[in-house]
Coordinates of C-alpha atoms in Angstrom, one line a residue:
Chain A
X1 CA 0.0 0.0 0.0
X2 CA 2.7 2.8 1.1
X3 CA 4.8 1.1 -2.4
X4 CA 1.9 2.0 -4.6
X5 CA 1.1 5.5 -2.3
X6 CA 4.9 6.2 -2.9
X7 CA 4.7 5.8 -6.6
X8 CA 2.2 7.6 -7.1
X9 CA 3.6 10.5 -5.4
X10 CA 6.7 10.3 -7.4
X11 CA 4.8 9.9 -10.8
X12 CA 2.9 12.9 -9.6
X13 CA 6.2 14.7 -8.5
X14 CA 7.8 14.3 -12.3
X15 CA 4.6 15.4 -13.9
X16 CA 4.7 18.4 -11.9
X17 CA 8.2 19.1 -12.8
X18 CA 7.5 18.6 -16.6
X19 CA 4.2 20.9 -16.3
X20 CA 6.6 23.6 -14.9
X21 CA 9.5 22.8 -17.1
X22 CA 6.4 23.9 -20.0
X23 CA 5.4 26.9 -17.9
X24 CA 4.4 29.7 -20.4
X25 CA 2.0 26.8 -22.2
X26 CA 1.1 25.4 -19.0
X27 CA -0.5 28.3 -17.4
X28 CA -2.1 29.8 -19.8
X29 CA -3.9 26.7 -21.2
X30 CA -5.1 26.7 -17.0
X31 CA -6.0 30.4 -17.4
X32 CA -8.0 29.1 -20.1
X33 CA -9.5 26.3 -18.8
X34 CA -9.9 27.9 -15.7
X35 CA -12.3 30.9 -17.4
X36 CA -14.0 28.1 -19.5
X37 CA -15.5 26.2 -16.0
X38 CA -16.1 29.8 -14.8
X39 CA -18.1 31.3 -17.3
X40 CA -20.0 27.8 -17.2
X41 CA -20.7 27.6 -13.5
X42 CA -21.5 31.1 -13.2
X43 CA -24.5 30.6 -15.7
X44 CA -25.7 27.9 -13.7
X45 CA -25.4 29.4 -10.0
X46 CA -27.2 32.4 -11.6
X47 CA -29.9 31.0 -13.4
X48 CA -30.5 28.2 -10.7
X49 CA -30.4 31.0 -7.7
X50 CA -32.9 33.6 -10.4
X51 CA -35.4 30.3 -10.9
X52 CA -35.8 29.7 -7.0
X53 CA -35.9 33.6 -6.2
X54 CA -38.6 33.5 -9.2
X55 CA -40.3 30.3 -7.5
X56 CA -40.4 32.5 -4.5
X57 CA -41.6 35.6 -5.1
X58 CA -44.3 34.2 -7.8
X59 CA -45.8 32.2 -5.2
X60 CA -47.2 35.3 -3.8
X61 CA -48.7 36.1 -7.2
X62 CA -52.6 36.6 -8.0
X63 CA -53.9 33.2 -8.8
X64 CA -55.4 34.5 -12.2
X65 CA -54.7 38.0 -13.8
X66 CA -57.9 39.0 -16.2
X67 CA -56.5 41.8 -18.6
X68 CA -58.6 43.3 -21.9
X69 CA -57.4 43.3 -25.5
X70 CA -58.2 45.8 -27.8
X71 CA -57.0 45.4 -31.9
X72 CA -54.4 43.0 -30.6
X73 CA -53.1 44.9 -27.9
X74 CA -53.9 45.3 -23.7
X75 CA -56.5 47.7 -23.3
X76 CA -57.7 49.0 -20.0
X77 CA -60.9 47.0 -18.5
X78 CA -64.1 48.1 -17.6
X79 CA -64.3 48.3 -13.3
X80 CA -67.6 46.3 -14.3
X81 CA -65.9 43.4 -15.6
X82 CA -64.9 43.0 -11.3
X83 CA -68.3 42.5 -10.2
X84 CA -69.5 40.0 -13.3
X85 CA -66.5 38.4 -12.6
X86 CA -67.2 37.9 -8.5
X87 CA -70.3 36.3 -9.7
X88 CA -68.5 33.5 -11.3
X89 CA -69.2 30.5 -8.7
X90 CA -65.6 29.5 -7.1
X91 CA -64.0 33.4 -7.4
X92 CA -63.7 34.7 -3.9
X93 CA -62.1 38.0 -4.6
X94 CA -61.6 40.3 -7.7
X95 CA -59.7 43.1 -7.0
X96 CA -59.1 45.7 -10.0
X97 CA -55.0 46.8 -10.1
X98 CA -54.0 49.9 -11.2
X99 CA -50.5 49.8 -12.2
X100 CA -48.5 51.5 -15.4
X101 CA -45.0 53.1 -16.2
X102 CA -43.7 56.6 -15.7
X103 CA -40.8 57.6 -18.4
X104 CA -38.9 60.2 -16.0
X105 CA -37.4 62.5 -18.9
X106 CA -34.8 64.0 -16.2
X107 CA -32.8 60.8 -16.2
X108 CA -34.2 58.3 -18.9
X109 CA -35.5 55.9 -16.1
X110 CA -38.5 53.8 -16.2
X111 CA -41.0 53.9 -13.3
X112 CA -43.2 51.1 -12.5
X113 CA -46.2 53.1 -10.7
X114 CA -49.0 51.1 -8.4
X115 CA -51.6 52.3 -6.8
X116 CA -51.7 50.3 -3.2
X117 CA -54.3 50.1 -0.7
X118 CA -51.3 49.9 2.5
X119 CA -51.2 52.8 5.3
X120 CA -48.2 54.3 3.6
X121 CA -50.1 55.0 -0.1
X122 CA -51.9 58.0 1.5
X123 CA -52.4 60.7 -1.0
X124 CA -49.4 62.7 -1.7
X125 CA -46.9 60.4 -0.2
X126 CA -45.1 57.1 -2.0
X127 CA -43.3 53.9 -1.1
X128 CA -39.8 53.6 -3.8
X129 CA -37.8 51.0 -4.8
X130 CA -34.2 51.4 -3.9
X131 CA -33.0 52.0 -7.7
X132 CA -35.8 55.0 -7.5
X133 CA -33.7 56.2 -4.5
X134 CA -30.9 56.0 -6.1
X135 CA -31.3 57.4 -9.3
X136 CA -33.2 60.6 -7.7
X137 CA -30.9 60.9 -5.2
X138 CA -33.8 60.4 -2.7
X139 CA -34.5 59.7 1.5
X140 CA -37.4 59.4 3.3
X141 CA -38.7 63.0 4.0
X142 CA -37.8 63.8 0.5
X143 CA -40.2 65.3 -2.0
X144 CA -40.3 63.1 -5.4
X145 CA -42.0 65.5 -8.0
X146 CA -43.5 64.0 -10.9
X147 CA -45.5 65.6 -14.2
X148 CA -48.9 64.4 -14.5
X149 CA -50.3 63.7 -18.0
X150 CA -52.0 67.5 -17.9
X151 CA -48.5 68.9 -17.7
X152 CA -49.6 69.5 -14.0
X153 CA -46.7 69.0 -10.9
X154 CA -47.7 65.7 -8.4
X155 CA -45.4 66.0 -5.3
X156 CA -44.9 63.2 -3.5
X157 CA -43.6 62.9 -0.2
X158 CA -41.3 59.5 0.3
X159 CA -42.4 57.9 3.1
X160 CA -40.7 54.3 2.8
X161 CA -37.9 53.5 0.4
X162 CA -37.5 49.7 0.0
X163 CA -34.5 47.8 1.2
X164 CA -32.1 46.9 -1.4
X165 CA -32.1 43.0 -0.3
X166 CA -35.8 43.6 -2.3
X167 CA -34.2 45.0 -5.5
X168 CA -35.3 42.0 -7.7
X169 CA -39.2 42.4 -7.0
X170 CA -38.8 46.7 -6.2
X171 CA -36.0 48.6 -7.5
X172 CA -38.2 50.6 -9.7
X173 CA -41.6 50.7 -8.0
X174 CA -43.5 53.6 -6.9
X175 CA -45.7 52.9 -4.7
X176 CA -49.0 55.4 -4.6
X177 CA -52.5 55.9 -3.3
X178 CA -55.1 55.7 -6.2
X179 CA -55.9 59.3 -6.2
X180 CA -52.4 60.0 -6.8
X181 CA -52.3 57.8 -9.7
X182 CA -55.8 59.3 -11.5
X183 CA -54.2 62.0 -11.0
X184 CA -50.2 61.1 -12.6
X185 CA -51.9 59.6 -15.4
X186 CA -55.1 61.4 -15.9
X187 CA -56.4 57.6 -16.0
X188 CA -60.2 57.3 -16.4
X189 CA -62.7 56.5 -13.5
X190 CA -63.9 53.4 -13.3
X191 CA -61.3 51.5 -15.3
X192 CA -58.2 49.4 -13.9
X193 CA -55.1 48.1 -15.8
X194 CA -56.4 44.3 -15.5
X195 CA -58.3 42.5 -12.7
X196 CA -56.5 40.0 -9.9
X197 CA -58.8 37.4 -9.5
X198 CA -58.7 34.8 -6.3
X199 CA -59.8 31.4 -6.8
X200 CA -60.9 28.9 -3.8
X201 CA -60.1 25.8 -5.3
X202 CA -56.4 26.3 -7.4
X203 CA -58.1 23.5 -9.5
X204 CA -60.6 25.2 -10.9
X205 CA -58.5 27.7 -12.2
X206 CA -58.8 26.3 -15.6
X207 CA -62.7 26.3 -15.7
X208 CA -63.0 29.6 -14.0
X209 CA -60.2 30.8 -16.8
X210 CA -62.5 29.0 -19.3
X211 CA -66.0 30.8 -18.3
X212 CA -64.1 34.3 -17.9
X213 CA -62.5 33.9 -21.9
X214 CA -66.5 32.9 -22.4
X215 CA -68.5 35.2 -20.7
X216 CA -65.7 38.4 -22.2
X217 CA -64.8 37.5 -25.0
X218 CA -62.1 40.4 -25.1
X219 CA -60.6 39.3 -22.2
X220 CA -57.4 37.0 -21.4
X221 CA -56.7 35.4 -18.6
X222 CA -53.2 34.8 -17.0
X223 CA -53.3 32.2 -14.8
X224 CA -50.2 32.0 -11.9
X225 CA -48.9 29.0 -13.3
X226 CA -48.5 30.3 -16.7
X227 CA -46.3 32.9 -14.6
X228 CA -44.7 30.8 -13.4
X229 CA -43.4 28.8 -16.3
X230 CA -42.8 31.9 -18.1
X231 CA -40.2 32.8 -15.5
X232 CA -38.9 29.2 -15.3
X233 CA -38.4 29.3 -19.3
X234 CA -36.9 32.5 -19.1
X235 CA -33.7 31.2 -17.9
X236 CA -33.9 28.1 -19.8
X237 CA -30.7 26.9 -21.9
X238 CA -32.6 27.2 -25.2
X239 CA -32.4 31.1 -24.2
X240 CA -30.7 33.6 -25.4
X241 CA -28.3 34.6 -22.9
X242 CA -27.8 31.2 -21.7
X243 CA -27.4 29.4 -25.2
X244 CA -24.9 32.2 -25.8
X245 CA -22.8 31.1 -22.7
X246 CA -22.8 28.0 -22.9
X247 CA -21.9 27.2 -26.9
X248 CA -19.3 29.6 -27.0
X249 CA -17.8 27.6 -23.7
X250 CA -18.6 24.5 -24.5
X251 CA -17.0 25.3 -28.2
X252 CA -13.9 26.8 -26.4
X253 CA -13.5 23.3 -24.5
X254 CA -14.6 21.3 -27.0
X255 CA -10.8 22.8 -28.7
X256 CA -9.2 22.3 -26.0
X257 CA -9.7 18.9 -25.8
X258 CA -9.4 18.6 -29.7
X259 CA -5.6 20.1 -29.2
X260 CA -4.8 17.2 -26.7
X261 CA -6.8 14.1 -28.4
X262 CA -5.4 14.5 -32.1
X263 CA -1.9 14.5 -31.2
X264 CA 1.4 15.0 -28.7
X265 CA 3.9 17.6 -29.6
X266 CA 7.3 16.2 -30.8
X267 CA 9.2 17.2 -27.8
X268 CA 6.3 15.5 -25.6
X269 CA 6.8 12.2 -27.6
X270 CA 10.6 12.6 -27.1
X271 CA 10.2 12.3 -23.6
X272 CA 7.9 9.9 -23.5
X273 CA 10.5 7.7 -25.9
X274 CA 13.3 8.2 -23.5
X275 CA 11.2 7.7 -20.4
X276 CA 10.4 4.5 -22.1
X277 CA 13.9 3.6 -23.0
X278 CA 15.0 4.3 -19.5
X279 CA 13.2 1.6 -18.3
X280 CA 9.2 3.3 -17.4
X281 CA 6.2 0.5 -17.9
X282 CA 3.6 1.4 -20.4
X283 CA 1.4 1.8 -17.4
X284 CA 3.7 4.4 -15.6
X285 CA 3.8 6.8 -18.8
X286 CA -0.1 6.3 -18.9
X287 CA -0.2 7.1 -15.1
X288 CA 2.4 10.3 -16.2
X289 CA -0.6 11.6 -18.6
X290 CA -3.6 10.8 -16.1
X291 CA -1.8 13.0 -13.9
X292 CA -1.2 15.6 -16.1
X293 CA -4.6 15.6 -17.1
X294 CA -5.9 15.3 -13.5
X295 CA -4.0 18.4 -12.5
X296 CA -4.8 21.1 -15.3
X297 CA -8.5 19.8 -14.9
X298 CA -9.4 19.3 -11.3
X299 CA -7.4 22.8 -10.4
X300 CA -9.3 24.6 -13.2
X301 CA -12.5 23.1 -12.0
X302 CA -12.3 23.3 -8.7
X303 CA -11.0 27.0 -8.9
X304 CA -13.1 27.8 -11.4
X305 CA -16.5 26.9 -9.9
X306 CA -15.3 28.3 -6.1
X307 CA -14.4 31.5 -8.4
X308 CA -18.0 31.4 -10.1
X309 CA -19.6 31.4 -6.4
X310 CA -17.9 34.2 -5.4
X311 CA -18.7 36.2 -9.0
X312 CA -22.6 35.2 -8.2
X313 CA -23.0 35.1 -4.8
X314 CA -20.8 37.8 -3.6
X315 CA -19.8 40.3 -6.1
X316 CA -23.9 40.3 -7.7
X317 CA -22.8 38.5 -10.9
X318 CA -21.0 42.0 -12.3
X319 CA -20.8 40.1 -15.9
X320 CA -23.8 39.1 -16.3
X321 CA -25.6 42.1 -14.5
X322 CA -23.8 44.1 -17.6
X323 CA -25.7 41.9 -20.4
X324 CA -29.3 42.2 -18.9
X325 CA -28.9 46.0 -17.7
X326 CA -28.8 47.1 -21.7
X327 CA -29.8 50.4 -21.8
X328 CA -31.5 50.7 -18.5
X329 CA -30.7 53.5 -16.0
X330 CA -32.2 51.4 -13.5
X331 CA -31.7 48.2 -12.8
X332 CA -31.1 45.5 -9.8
X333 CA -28.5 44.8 -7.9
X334 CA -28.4 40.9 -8.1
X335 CA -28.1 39.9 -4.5
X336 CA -29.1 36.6 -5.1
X337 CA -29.9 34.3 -2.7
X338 CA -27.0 31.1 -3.0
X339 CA -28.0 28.2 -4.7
X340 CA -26.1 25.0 -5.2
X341 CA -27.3 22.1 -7.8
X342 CA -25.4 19.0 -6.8
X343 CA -26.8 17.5 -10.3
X344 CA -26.0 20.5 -12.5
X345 CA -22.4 20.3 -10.5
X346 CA -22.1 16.8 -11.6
X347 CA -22.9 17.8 -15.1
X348 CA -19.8 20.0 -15.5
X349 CA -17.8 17.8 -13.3
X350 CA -18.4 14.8 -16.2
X351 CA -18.3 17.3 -19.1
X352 CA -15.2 18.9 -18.6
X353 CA -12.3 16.8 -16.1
X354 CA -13.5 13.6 -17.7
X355 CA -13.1 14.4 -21.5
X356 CA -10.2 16.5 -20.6
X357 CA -7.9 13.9 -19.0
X358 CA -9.5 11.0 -21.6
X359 CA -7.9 13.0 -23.8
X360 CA -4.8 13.7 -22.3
X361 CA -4.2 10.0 -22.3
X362 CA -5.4 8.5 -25.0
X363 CA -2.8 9.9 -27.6
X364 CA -0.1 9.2 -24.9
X365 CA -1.4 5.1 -24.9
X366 CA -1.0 5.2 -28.4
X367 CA 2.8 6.7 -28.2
X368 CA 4.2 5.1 -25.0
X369 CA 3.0 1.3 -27.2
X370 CA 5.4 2.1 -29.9
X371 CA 9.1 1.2 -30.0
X372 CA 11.2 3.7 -27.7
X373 CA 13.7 4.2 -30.8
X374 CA 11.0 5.2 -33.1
X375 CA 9.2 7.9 -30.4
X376 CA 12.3 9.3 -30.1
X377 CA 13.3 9.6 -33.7
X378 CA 9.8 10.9 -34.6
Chain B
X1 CA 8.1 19.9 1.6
X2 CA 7.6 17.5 -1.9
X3 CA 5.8 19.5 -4.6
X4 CA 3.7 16.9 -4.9
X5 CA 2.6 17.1 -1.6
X6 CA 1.9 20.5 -1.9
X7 CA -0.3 20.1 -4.9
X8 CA -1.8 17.6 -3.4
X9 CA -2.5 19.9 0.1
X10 CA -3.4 22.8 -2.6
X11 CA -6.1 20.8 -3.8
X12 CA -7.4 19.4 -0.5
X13 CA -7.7 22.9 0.2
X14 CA -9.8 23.9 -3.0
X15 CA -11.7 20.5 -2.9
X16 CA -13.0 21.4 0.9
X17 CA -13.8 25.1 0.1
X18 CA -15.8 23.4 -3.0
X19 CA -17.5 20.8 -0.4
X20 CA -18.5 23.9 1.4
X21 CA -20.7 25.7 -0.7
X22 CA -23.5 23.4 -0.2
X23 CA -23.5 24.3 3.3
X24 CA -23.0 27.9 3.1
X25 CA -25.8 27.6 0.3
X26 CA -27.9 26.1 2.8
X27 CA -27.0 28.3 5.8
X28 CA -27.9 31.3 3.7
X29 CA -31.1 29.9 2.5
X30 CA -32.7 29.4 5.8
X31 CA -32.9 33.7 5.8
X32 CA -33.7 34.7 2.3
X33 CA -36.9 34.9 2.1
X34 CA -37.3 37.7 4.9
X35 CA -34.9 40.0 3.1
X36 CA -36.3 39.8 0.0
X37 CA -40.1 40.4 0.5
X38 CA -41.4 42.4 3.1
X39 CA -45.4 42.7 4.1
X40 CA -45.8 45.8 1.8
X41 CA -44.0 44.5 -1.3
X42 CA -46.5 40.9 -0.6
X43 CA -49.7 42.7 -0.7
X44 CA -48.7 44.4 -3.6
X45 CA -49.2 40.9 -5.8
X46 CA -46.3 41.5 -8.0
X47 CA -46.5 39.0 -11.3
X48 CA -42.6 40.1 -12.3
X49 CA -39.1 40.3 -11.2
X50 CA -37.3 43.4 -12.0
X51 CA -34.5 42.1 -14.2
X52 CA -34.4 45.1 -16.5
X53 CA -36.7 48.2 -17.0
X54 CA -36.0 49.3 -20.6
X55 CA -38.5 48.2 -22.2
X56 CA -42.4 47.3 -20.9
X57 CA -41.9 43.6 -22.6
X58 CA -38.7 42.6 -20.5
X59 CA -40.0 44.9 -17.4
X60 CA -43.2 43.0 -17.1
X61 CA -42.7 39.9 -19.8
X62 CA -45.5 37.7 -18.0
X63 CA -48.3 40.4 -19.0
X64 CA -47.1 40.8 -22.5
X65 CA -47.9 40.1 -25.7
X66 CA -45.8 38.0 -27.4
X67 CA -45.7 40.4 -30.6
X68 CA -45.4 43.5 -28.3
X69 CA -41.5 44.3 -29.0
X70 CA -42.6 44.2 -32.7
X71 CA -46.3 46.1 -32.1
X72 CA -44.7 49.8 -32.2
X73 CA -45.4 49.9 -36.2
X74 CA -45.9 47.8 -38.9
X75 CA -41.6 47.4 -39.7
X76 CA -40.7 47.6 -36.3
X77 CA -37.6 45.2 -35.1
X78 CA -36.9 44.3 -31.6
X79 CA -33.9 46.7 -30.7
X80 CA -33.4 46.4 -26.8
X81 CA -30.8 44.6 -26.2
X82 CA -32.6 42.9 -22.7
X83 CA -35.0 41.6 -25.3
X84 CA -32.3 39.4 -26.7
X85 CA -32.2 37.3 -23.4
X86 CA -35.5 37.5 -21.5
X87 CA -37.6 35.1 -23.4
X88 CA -41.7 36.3 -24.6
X89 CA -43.9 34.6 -22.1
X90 CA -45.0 31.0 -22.9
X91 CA -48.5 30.9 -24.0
X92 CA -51.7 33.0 -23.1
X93 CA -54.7 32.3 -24.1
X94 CA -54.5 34.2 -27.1
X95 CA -58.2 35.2 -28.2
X96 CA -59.0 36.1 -31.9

């Protein structure tokens, strides 16, 4: 046992030594590698940890959303719709949403503005999201003045500005009373942006769906599970961002390991001719290579993935933060509860060390079984 | 000390700090939920994350139309770039 412990060690000890001897090459083909498991486990630890936050925060979703088409498009609906809708045997609770955007021409931003029925949406005061805060340079006490439709001033007074922890669900709410927002938008009486409905029994949301599309024909439902699997398709691999990722690294590895399995360098298959010549089994070369291979791979994905965790988890996923802000002037700091997939782990784990050191020793089994003369003389 | 031996203590090292993310993962699970939704923001029923507020479609993509980054005029092409990675939603009950 301490015979075979001891060899390995010293096998391990001359690969080590020829990996440095090969320093320039060596470390950047790591580097490489090393960005390649990065880039990969960074998708994953972001889209895994964006499904479950999604998972979360959906759950507290209406259980059906009833909006109103008009030529094609979502049209405001009738307040009447509400009561009809009440009616419908197994709906416990419509209640009409008033919700739209506010283009702030002082900064470019984007408001999402909702009317809210809590304490704090009294007229003339508002509930921000932390990005709101930000980008008006805003605290509580602070006057946030908006232009209403009629070109007239709305002053709002902030009375609660969100936490940042809540960035993902509020960084660019406004939170107001209704009056307020008849007033922002000169919206008409009467009307809503679409219904929430509340269903008993969450299997009869189909049917219930099914009488609503009926009984209004101008209507469309939304059920929470079509929510749902919108936000759980979102981040799906067929997408664009994703897809994106994970071709151009898997095509980056997939090199990689085409540079290793079509051939040895001829100063590689020198040594292996001399180490042959000197008296090293078939088996010990072999061992050389799995080595090698287990070295550059396990480092790079070890490194790599505890490197990805720290990009996601810790630093609010900076690179990918950059692709999904666009030309947003506010946007969400990621702070993204940590998730770890053992399975998804595995994945990488098999799609990356094991083809890499396969292929690290597969040309070398096919060198160290020729004649030691002719390696050398190759 | 061999150089093998200290590879082999380097990646001990890396392999337990790997073993440990799990936990941490875990351990910072338990409190999540608190920090990210408070009373006010539940009643308020969202249906969306914020992942980007450029455009209404990748603000709000579960209460859009499928067609809406295209609906501005009859030649209109999907220019934001958020709407190259935030997928339309998956099906509504599109009505005639």
């Amino acid at each position: 046992m301490k015979r075979a412990v001891e060899r390995h060690l010293n096998i391990l000890e001359f690969t080590l030594a020829s990996l440095l001897r090969r320093r320039a090459k060596n470390l950047s083909l790591l580097a490489m590698y090393l960005l390649v498991i990065f880039m990969l486990a960074s998708l994953l630890f972001f889209v895994s940890a964006l499904k479950r936050e999604a998972a979360i925060i959906l759950n507290d979703a209406p259980d059906m959303i009833v909006q109103r088409l008009m030529a094609g498009r979502q049209d405001l609906i009738p307040a009447g719709y509400a009561a009809e809708i009440a009616a419908i045997r197994g709906v416990t609770a419509v209640r009409p949403r008033l919700w739209g955007y506010y283009y702030d021409a002082l900064n470019g931003a984007n408001y999402t503005i909702i009317a809210g029925d809590a304490p704090t949406s009294a007229p003339g005061r508002a509930t921000v999201g932390a990005g709101v805060a930000k980008a008006r340079n805003l605290a509580v006490g602070d006057l946030l003045p908006l232009t209403s439709y009629d070109r007239a001033p709305v002053m709002l007074e902030i009375g609660t500005i969100f936490p940042s922890g809540s960035d993902l669900v509020a960084a660019d709410l406004i939170v107001v009373s209704s009056a307020d927002f008849h007033q922002l938008f000169n919206f008409p009486g009467g009307q809503a942006t679409d219904l929430a409905v509340t269903v008993r029994n969450p299997r009869e949301l189909p049917t219930v769906a099914a009488k609503i599309a009926s009984q209004f024909p101008d209507s469309r439902p939304i059920l929470k599970s079509e929510i749902q699997r919108t936000y759980q398709s979102i981040f799906d691999w067929r997408g664009g961002m994703t897809l994106i990722v994970l071709v151009s690294s898997l095509l980056s590895f997939i090199i990689f390991s085409w540079d290793k399995a079509t051939g040895l360098s001829a100063e590689e298959r020198k040594e292996i001719g001399i180490l042959k010549s000197i008296g090293w089994e078939t088996s010990d070369v072999l061992l050389l290579k799995f080595w090698e291979g287990i070295a550059v791979s396990l480092t790079a994905f070890l490194l790599g993935t505890v490197l990805a965790y720290g990009h996601v988890f810790f630093l609010s996923a900076p690179l990918f933060a950059q692709a999904l802000k666009g030309w947003s002037v506010i946007y969400p700091r990621f702070q993204l509860v940590p998730v770890v997939d053992a399975y998804q782990l595995a994945l990488l784990f098999f799609l990356t060390v094991v083809p890499y050191t396969t292929a690290t020793v597969i040309p070398c089994w096919r060198a160290a079984t020729i004649d030691p003369d002719a390696a050398m003389r190759y | 000390m061999r150089r093998s031996l200290q590879f082999l203590l380097f990646t001990a090292v890396n392999l337990t700090i790997f073993l440990l993310l799990p936990l941490h993962a875990r351990h910072a699970q338990s409190g999540g939920y608190a920090k990210l939704q408070s009373a006010q923001l539940r009643s308020l029923h969202v249906t969306d994350l914020c992942l980007a507020t450029e455009a209404r479609y990748t603000r709000h993509p579960a209460m859009a139309d499928r067609h809406a980054p295209f609906q501005e005029h009859p030649l209109a092409l999907e220019h934001f770039p958020s709407g190259s990675l935030i997928l339309p939603p998956l099906q509504h009950r599109e009505k005639p």
